[in-house]
Short mmCIF file of C-alpha atoms in Angstrom, two decimals:
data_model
loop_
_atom_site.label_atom_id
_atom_site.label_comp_id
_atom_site.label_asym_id
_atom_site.label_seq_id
_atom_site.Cartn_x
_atom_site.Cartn_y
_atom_site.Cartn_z
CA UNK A 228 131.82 129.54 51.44
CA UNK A 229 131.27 131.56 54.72
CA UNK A 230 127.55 132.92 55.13
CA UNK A 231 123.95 131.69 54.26
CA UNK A 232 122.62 130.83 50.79
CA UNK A 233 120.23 129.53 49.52
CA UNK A 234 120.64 125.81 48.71
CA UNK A 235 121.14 124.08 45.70
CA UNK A 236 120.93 120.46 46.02
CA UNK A 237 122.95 118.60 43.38
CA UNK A 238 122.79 115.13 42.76
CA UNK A 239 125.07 112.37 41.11
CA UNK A 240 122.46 109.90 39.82
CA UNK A 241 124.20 106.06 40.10
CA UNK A 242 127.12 106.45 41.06
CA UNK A 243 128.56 103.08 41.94
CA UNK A 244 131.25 101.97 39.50
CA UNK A 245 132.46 105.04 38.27
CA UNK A 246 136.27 103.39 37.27
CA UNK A 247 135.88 99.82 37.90
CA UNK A 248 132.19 99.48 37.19
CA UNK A 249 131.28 98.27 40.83
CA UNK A 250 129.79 99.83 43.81
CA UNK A 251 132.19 97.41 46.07
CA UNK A 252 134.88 96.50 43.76
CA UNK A 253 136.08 93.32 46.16
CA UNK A 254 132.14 92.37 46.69
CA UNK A 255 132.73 93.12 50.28
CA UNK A 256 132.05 96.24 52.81
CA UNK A 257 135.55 95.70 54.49
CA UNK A 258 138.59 94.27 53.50
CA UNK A 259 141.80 93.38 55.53
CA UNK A 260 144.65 94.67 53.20
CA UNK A 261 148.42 92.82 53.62
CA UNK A 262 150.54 96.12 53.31
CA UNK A 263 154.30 96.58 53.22
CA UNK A 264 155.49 98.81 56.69
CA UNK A 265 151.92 98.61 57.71
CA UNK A 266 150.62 94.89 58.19
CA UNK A 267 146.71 94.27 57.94
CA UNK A 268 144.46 96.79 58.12
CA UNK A 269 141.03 97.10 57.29
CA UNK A 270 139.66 99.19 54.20
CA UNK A 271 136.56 100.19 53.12
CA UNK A 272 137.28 99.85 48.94
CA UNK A 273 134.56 101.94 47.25
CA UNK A 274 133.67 103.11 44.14
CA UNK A 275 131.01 105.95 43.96
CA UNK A 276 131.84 108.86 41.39
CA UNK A 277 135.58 108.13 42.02
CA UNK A 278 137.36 105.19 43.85
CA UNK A 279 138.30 105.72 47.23
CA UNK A 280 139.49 103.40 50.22
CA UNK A 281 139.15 104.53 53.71
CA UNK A 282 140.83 103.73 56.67
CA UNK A 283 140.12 104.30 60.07
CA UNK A 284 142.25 106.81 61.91
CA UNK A 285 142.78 104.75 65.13
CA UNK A 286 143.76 101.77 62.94
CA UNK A 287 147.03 103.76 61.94
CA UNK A 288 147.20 105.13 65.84
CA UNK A 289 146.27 108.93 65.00
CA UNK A 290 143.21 110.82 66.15
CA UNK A 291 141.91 111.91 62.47
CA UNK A 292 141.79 115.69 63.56
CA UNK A 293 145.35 116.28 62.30
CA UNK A 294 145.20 119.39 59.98
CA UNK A 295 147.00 119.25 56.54
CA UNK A 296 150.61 121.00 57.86
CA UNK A 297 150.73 118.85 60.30
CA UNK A 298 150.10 115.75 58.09
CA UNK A 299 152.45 117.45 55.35
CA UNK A 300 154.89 117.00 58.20
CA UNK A 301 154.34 113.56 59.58
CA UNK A 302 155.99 111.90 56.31
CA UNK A 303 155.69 108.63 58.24
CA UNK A 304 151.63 108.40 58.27
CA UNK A 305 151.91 110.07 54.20
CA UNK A 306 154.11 106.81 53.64
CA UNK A 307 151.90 104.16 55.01
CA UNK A 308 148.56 106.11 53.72
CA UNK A 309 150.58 105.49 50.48
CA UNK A 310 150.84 102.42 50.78
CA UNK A 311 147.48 101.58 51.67
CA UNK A 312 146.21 103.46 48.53
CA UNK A 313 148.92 100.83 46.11
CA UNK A 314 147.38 97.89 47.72
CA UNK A 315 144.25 98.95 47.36
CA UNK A 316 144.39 100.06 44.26
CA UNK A 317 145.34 96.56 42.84
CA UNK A 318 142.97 94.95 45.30
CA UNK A 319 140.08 96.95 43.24
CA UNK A 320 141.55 96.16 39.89
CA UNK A 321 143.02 99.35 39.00
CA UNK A 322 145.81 98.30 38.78
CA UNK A 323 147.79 94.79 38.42
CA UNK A 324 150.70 95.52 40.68
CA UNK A 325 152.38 97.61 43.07
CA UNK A 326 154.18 99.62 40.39
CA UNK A 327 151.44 100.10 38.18
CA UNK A 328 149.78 101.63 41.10
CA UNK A 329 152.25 103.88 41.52
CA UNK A 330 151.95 105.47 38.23
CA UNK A 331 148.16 105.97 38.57
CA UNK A 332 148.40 108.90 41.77
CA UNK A 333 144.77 110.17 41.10
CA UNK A 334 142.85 107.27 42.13
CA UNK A 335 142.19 105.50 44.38
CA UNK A 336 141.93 108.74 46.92
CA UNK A 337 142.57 107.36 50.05
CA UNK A 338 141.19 108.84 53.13
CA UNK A 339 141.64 108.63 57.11
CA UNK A 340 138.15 108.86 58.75
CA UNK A 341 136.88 109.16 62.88
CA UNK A 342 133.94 109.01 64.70
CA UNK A 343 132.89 112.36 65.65
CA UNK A 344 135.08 114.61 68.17
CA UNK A 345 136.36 117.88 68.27
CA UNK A 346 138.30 119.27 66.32
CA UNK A 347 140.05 123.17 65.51
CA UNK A 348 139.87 124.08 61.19
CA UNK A 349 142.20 125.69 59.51
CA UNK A 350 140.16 129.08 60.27
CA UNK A 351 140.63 128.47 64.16
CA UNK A 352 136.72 127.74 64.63
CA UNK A 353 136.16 124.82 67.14
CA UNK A 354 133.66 121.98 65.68
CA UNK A 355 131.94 119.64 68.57
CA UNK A 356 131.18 116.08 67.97
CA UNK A 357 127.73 117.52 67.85
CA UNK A 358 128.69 119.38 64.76
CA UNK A 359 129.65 116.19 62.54
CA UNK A 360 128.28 112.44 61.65
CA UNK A 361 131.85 111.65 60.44
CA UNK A 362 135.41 113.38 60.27
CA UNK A 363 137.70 113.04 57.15
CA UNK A 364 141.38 113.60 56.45
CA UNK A 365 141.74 112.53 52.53
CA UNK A 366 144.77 112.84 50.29
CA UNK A 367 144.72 114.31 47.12
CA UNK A 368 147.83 113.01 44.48
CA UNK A 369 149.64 112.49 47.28
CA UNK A 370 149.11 115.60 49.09
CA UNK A 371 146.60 116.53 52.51
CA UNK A 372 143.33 118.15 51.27
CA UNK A 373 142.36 121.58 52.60
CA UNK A 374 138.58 120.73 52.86
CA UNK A 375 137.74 117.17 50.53
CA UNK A 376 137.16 116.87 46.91
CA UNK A 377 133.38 116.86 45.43
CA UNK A 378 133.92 113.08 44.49
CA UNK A 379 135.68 112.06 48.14
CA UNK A 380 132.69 113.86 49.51
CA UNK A 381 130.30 111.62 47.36
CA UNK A 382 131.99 108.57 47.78
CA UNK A 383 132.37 108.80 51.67
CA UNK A 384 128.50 109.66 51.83
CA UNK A 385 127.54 106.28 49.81
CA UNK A 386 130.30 104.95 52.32
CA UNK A 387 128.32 105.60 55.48
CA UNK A 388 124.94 104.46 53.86
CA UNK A 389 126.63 100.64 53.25
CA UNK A 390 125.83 98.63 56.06
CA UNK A 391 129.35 97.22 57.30
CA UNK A 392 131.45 99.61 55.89
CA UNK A 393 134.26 101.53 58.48
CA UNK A 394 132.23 104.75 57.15
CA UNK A 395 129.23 103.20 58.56
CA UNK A 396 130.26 101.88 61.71
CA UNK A 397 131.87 104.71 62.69
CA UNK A 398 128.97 107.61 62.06
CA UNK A 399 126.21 105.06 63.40
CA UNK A 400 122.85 104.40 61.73
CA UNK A 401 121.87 107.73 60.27
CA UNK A 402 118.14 107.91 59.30
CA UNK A 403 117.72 108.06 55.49
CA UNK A 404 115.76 111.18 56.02
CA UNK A 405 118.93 113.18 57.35
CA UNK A 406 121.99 114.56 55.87
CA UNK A 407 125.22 113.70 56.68
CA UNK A 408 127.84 116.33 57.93
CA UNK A 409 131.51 115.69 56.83
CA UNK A 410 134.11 117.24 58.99
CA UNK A 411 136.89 118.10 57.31
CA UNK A 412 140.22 120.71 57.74
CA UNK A 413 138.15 123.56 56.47
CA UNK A 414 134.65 122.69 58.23
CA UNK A 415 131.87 121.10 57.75
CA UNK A 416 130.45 120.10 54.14
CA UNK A 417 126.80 118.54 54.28
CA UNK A 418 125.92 115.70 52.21
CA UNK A 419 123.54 112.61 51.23
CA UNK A 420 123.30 109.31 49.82
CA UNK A 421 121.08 106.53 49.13
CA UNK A 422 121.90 103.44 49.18
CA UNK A 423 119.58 100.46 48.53
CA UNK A 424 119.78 96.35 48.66
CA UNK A 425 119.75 94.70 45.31
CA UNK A 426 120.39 90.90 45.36
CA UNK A 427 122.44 89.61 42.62
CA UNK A 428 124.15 93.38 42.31
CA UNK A 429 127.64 93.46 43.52
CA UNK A 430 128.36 92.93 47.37
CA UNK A 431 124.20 93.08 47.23
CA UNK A 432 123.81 96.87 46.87
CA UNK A 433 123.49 99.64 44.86
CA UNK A 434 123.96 103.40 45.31
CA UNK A 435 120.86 105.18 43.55
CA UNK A 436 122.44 108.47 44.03
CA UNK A 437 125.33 110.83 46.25
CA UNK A 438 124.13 114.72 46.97
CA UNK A 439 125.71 117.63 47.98
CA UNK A 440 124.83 121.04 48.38
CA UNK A 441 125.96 124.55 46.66
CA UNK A 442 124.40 127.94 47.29
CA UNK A 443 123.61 130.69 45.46
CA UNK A 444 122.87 134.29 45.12
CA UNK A 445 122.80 137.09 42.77
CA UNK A 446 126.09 138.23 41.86
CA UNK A 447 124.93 141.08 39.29
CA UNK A 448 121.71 142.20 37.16
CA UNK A 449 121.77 145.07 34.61
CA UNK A 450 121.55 145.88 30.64
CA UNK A 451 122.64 144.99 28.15
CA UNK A 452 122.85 147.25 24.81
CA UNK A 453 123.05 145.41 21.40
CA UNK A 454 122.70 147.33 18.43
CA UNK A 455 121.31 144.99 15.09
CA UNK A 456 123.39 144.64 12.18
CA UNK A 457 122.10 146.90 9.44
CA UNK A 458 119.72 144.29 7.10
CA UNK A 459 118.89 141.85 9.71
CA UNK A 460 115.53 140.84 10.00
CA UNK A 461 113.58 142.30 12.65
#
């Protein structure tokens, strides 16, 4: 929301594995995906409170600061971020084929990300590359998201904490001991991850927890009047 609150931090507590019980469902931080009308590309396949596979923006040849009409409009990039998500989706074990996929829109979200750079939201306000760590475009059930959901937020924040991953090479090192901001069509939404090595876990580590942050203020204080049943105990 617009305006200053004060912050409530919320926290997912393990959140690798939430549909295909692994952190990195393939084992590995990048994948190169064969995909019909696309070719290879590399994915980051994660799976931190909801599966997700993310692209980079320049790998598709767009700038990642598209705003949702816009995408809504380009039904050539929705078509091959669709079929990224099918292949990925099987490639994670979602799903055993193509068509199966299909039927399954929800998950994996699949999500365009950038390196940061400016960028206009959909309120007109201008956002510098000093403003962001990393910039998201992520489709919802087929559809461009307005900001990005709770769980894309979550996900892409364990993202940038795994060494390898497109998420991480893309925002840089970020010390453990700072947030990350998420540009996204609406603004900026400020997250946090940790992510920790764990030999013998799956692609060797483990996501002890994804934050993000609410605020909150009074909304209304007052009496209330209640008037005991006749024979109730005092």
């Amino acid at each position: 929301v617009s305006g200053t609150g004060a912050p409530v931090r919320l926290e997912f507590m393990e959140p690798g594995g939430s549909r295909t019980g692994k952190l990195l469902p393939t084992g590995r931080a990048v994948d190169v995906l064969e995909v019909a009308g696309v070719g290879a590309i590399e994915a980051s396949l994660v799976d931190a409170a909801n599966p997700c596979v993310f692209v980079a923006a320049a790998d598709l040849g767009r700038s990642g600061t598209d705003l949702p009409a816009a995408m809504e409009r380009d039904t050539e990039l929705l078509g091959k971020l669709e079929a990224i998500r099918l292949a990925a989706s099987v490639a994670m074990g979602l799903a055993p084929d193509l068509a199966s996929a299909a039927k399954i829109p929800s998950v994996p979200k699949v999500a365009i990300i950038s390196a940061p750079q400016a960028a206009s939201t959909l309120s007109g306000r201008k956002l510098t590359a000093a403003d962001m760590d990393i910039a998201v475009r992520m489709i919802s059930v087929g559809q461009p998201h307005r900001a990005v959901p709770v769980t894309g937020a979550t996900c892409l924040a364990v993202a940038v904490r795994i060494p390898g991953s497109i998420a991480h090479r893309l925002a840089g090192p970020i010390p453990e001991s700072r947030q990350i901001r998420i540009a996204q069509p609406s603004g900026v939404t400020v997250v946090d991850a940790k992510v920790v090595a764990e030999p013998g876990a799956n692609g060797g580590m483990r996501a002890e927890y994804g934050a993000l942050y609410r605020t909150a203020r009074r909304l209304f204080d007052g009496h209330v009047y209640y008037r005991r049943p006749k024979g109730a105990a005092e």
